[in-house]
Short mmCIF file of C-alpha atoms and ligand atoms in Angstrom, two decimals:
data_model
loop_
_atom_site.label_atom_id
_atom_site.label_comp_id
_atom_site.label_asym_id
_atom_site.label_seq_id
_atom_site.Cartn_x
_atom_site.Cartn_y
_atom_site.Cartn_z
CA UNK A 40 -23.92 -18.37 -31.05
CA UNK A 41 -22.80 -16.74 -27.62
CA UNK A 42 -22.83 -13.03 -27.96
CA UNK A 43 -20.64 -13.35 -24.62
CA UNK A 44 -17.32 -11.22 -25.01
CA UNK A 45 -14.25 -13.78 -24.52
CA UNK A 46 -11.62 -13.23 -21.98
CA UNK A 47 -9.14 -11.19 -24.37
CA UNK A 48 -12.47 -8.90 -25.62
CA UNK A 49 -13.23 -7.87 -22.27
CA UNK A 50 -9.49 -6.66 -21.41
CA UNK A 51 -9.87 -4.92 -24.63
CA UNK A 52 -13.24 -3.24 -23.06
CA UNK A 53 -11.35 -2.40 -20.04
CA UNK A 54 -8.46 -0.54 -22.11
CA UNK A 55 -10.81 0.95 -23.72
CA UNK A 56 -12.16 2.85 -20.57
CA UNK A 57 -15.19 0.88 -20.57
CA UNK A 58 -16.74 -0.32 -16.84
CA UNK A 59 -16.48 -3.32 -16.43
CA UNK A 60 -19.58 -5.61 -14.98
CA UNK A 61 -19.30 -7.67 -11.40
CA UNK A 62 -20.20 -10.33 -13.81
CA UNK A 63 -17.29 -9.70 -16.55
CA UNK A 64 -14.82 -8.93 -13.60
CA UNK A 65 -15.25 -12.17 -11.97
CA UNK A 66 -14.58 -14.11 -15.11
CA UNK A 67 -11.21 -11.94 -15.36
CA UNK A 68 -10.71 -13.00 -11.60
CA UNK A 69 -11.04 -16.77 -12.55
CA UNK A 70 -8.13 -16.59 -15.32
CA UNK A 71 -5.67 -19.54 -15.21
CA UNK A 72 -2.43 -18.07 -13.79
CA UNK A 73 -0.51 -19.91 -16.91
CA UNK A 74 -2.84 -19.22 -19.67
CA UNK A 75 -2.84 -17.28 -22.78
CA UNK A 76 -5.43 -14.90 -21.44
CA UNK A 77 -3.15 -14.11 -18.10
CA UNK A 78 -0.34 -12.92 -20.29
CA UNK A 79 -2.74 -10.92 -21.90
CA UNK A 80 -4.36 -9.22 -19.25
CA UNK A 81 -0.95 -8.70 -17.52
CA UNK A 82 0.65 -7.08 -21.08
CA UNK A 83 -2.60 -4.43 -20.59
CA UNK A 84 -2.06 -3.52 -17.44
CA UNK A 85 1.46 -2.97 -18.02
CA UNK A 86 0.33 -0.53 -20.72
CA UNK A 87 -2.01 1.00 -18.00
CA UNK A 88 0.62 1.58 -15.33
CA UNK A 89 2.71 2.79 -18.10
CA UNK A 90 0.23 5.66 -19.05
CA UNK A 91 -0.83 6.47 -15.44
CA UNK A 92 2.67 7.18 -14.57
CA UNK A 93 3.87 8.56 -17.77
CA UNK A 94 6.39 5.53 -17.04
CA UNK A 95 7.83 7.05 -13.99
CA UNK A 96 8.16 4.88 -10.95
CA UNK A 97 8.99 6.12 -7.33
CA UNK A 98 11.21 5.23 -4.30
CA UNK A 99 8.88 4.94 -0.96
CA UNK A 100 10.60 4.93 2.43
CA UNK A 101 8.60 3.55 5.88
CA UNK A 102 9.68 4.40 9.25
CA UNK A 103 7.88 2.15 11.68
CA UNK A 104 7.62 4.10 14.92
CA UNK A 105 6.61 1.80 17.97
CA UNK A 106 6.08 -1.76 18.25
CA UNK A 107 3.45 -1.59 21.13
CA UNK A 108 0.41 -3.85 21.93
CA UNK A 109 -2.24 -2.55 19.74
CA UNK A 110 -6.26 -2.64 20.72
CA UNK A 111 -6.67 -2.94 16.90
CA UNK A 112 -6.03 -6.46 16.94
CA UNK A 113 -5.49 -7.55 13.38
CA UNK A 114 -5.16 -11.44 13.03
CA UNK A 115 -2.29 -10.75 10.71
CA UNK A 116 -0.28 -8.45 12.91
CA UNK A 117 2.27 -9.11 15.00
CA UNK A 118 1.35 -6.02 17.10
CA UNK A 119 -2.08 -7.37 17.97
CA UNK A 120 -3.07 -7.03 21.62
CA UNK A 121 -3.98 -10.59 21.27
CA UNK A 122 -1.61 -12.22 19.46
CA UNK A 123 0.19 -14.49 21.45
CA UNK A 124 3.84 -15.09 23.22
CA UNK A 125 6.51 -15.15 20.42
CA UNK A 126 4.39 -12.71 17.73
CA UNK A 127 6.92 -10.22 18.78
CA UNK A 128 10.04 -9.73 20.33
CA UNK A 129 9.35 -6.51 22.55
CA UNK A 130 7.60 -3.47 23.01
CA UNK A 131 9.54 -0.37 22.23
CA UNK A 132 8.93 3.04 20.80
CA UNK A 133 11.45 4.58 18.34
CA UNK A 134 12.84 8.12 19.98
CA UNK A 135 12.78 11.09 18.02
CA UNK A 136 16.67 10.99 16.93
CA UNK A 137 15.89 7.85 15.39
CA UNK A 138 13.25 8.34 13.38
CA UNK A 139 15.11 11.81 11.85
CA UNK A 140 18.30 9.15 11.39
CA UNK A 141 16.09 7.06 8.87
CA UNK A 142 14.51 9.72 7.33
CA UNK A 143 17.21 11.83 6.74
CA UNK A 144 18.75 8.93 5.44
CA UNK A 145 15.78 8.19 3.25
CA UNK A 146 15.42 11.83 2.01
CA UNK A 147 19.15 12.07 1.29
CA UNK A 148 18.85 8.67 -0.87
CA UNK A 149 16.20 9.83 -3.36
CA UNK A 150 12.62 8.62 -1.27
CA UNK A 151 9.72 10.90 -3.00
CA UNK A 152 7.61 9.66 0.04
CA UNK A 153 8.53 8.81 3.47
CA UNK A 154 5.92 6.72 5.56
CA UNK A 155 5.42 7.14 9.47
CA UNK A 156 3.55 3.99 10.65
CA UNK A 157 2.33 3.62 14.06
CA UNK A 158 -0.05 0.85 16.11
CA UNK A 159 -3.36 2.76 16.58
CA UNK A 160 -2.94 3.54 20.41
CA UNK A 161 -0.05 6.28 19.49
CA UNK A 162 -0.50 9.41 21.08
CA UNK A 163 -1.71 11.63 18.18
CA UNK A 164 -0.76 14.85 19.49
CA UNK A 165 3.15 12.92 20.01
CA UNK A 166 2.77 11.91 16.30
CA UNK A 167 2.12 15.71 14.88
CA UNK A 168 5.04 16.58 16.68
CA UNK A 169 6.96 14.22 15.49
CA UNK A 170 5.84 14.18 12.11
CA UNK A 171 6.63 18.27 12.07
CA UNK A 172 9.77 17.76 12.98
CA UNK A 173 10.58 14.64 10.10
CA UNK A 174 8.81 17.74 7.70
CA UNK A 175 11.32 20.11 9.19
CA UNK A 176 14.10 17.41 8.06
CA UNK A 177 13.61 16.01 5.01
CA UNK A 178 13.67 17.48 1.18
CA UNK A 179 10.81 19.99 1.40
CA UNK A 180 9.54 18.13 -1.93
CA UNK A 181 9.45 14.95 -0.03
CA UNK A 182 6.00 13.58 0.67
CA UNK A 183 5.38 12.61 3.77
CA UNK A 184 2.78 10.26 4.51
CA UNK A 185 0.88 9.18 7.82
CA UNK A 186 0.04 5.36 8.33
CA UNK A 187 -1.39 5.62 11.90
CA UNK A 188 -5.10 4.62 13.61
CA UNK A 189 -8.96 5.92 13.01
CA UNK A 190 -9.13 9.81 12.99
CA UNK A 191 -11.45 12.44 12.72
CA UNK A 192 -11.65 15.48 10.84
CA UNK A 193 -9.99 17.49 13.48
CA UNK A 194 -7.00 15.37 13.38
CA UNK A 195 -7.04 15.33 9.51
CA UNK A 196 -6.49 19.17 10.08
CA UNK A 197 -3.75 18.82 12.32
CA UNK A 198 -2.25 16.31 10.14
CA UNK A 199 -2.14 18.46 7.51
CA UNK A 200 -0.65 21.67 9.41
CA UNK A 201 1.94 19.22 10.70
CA UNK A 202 3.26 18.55 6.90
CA UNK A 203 1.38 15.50 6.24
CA UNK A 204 0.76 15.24 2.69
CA UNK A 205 -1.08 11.23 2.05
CA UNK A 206 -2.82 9.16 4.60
CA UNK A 207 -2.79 5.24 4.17
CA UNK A 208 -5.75 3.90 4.89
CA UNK A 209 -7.49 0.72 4.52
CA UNK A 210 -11.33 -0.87 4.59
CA UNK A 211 -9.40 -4.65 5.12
CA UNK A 212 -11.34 -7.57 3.30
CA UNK A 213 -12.97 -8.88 6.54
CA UNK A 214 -12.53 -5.53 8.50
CA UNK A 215 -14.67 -6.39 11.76
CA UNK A 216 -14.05 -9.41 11.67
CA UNK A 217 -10.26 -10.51 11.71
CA UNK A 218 -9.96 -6.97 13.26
CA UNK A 219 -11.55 -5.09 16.05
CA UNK A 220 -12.10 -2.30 14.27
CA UNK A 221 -15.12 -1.06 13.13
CA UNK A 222 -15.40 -0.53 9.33
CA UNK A 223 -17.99 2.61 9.76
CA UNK A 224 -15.26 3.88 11.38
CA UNK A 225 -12.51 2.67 9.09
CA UNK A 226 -14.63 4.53 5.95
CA UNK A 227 -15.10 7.58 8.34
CA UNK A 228 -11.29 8.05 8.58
CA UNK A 229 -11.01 7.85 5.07
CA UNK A 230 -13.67 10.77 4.38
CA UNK A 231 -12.04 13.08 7.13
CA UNK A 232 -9.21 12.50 4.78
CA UNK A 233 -10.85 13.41 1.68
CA UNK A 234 -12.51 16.50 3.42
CA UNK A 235 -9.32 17.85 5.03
CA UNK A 236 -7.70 17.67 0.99
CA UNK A 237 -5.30 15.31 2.66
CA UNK A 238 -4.51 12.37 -0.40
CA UNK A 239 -5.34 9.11 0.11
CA UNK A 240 -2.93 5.95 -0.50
CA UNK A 241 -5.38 2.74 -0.08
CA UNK A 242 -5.07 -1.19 -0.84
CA UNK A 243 -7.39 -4.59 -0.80
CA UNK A 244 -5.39 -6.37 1.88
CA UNK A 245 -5.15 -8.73 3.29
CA UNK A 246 -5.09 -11.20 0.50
CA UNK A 247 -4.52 -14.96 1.26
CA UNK A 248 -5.51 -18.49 -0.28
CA UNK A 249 -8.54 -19.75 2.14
CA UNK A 250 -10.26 -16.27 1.25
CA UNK A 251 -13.76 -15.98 0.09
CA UNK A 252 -13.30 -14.76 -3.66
CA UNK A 253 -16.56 -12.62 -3.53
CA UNK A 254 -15.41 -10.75 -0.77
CA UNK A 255 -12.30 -9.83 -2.52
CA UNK A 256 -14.12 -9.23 -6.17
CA UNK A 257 -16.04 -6.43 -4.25
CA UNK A 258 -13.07 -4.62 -2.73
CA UNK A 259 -11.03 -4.65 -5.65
CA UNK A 260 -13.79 -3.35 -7.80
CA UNK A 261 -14.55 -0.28 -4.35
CA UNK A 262 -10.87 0.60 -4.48
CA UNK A 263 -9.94 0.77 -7.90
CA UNK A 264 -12.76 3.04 -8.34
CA UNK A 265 -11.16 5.19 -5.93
CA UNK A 266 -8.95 8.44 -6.02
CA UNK A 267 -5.49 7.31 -4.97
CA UNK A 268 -1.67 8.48 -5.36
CA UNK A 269 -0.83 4.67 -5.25
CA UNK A 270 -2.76 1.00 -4.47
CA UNK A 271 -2.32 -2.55 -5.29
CA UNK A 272 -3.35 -6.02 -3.51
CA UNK A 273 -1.86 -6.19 0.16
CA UNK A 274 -0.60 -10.33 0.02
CA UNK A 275 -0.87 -11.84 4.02
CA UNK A 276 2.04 -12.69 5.26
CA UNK A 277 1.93 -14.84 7.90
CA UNK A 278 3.66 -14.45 11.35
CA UNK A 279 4.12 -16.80 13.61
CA UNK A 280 2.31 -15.88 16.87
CA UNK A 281 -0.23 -14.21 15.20
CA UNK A 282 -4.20 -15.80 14.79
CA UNK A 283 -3.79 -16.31 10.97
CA UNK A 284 -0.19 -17.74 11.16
CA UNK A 285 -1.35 -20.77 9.63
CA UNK A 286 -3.30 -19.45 6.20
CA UNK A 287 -1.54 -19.24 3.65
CA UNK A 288 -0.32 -16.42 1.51
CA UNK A 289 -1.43 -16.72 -2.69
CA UNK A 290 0.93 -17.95 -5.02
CA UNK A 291 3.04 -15.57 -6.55
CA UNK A 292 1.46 -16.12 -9.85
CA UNK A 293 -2.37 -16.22 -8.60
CA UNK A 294 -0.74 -12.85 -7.04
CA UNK A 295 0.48 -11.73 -10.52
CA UNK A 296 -3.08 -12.42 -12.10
CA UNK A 297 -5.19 -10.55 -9.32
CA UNK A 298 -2.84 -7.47 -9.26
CA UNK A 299 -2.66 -7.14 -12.89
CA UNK A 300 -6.97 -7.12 -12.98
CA UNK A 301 -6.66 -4.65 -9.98
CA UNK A 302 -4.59 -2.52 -12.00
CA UNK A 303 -6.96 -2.40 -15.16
CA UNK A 304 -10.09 -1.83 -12.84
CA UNK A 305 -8.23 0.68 -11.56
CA UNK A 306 -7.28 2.51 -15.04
CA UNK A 307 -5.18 5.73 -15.30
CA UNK A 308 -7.11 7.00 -11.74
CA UNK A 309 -4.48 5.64 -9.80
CA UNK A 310 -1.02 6.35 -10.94
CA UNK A 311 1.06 3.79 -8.61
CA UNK A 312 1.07 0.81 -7.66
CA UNK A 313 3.34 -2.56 -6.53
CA UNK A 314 4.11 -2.51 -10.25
CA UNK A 315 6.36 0.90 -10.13
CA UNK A 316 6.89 1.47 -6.30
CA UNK A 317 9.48 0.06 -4.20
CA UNK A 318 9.78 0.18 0.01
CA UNK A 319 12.96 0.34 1.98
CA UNK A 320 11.93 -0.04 5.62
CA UNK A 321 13.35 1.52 8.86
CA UNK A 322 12.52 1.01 12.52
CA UNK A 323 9.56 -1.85 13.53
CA UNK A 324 7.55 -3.82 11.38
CA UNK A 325 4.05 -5.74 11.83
CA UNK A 326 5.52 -8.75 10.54
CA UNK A 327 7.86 -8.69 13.36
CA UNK A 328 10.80 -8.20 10.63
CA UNK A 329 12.09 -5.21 12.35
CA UNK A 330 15.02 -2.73 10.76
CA UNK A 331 17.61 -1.18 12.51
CA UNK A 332 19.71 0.02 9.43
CA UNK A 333 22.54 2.41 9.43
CA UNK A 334 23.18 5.14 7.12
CA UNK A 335 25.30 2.54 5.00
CA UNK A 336 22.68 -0.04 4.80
CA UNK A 337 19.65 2.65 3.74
CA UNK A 338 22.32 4.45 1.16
CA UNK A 339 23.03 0.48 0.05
CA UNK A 340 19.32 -0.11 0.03
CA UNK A 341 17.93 2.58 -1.46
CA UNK A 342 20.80 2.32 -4.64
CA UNK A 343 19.31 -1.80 -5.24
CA UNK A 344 16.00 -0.52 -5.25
CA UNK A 345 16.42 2.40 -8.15
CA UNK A 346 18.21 -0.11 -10.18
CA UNK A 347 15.54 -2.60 -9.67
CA UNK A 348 13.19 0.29 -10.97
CA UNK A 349 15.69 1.16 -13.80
CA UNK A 350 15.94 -2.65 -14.50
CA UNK A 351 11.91 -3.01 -15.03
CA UNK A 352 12.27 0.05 -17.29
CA UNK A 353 10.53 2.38 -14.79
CA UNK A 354 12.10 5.62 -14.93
CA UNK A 355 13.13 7.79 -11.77
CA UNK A 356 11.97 11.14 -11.51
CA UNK A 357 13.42 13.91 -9.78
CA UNK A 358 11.80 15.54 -6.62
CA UNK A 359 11.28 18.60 -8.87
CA UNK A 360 9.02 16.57 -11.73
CA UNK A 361 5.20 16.36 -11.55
CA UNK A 362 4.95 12.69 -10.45
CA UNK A 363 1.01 13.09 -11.19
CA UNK A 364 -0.75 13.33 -7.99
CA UNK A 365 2.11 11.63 -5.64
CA UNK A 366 2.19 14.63 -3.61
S1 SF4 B 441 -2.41 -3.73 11.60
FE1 SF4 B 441 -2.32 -1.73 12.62
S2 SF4 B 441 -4.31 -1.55 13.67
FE2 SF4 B 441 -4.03 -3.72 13.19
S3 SF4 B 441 -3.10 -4.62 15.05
FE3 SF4 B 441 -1.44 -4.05 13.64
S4 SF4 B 441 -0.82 -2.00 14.27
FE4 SF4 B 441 -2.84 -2.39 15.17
#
């Protein structure tokens, strides 16, 4: 007789705070998207989420700053350098009344977190400033978060004394490879981040069809492991223009599967994830969907999104409860 534990045992294991083997992790990763054992795994980390969070879930704003050729040149981005003709429509950098429009807007619609995302050649010391000023702005009880390029620890300090709160940062499956950017330098960033007490939002992206499954297996199992307000799995989305526009993106329910295992890897560490979070997006966009909303729109947005929330029976806190670690 096999003294191998079957799928549903080694969910169990997982609930039960146990660590989970490369070996017994890749037979999660191979569930059948319609089998018994999917539902299963996705009912436990339901229960996971639901304990990390204390069933809370939380209202995240982005304001996408400049939509400028960027040296970082991501195969899945419309803002890569080398992506061709027709990736994008044109260059432009948001001015500073802007970016206060959206996140004033944001902060007056319930956001806990606002997001300012730049391409990596932004001018940092442009970028403190204007992240002082959205601090300045917005619900002190806000967090604000900074999505920008590689950084040392002397910008992680500056960061910081500008308001920032969380830094997103990603090690992308393939770093180096569909990017120009050097993952040394990628993990660097991340430690300046660490060191400076700056928190750290993170995800295994991208994620797409023609991917090597080992290569994903091992980043999934790195970032669950890590210290996080929020993460999940980062699906491609293709753009047309761009050097991966013809992979294609998973399924939604091979999605389902591999973000429900992320979520028990990841345990009661990480508090948030796609499962409980919601965007509403402002100003440019990598995937060349830009947003040039009005107050109406982000007040009409933001409203959908808590009752999409409310409707998954996530509950809203208010700026003034602990959201565990989101700030
Ligand atoms: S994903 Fe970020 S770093 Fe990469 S090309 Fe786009 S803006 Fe630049």
């Amino acid at each position: 007789m096999s003294n191998e534990l079957t799928i549903i045992e080694l969910v169990d294991k997982a609930l039960d705070n146990e660590t989970l083997s490369r070996t017994e992790v890749e037979r999660l990763f191979a569930i059948e998207a319609y089998s018994r054992e999917s539902y299963y795994l996705q009912w436990a980390a339901h229960q996971v989420a639901f304990a990390a969070s204390r069933g809370t879930g939380l209202l995240y704003a982005q304001v996408g700053l400049d939509a400028n050729p960027c040296p970082g040149n991501c195969d899945f981005c419309s803002f890569a350098a080398a992506a061709t003709e027709g990736a994008w429509d044109e260059s432009r950098t948001l001015s500073l009344d802007d970016i206060l429009r959206y996140s004033r807007a944001f902060s007056q619609n319930g956001a806990h977190l606002i997001s300012l995302m730049t391409t990596a050649n932004y001018d940092f010391d442009r970028f403190c400033e204007v992240a002082q000023a959205v601090r300045e702005t917005v619900h002190p009880k806000v967090s604000l978060m900074a999505n920008i390029g590689d950084f040392g620890s002397t910008e992680a300090a500056a960061l910081k004394d500008a308001g920032i709160d969380i830094v997103y940062h990603a090690v992308r499956v393939g770093e180096g490879v569909i990017t120009s950017l050097p993952v040394e330098k990628r993990y660097e960033t991340i430690e300046a981040v660490r060191a400076a007490g700056l928190r750290l939002m993170s995800g295994v992206e991208p994620i797409y069809a023609e991917q090597d499954s080992a290569a994903v297996i091992d980043r999934m199992i790195e970032v669950a492991g890590w210290d996080l307000v929020c993460s999940g799995l980062g699906s491609l989305r293709t753009v047309r223009g761009t050097r991966m526009q013809d992979f294609h993106p998973l399924s939604r329910p091979r999605y389902t599967v591999l973000s429900a295992l992320f979520r028990l890897l990841a345990g009661t560490r990480i508090p948030y994830g796609s499962e409980n979070t919601c965007w509403c997006d402002g100003g440019t966009n990598p995937r060349n969907n830009h947003m040039f909303p009005g107050d109406e729109t982000i007040a009409t947005s933001m409203a959908a999104l808590k009752r999409s929330l409310e409707d998954n029976e996530w509950r809203i806190p208010s700026l003034d409860e602990d959201q565990r670690d989101s700030r």
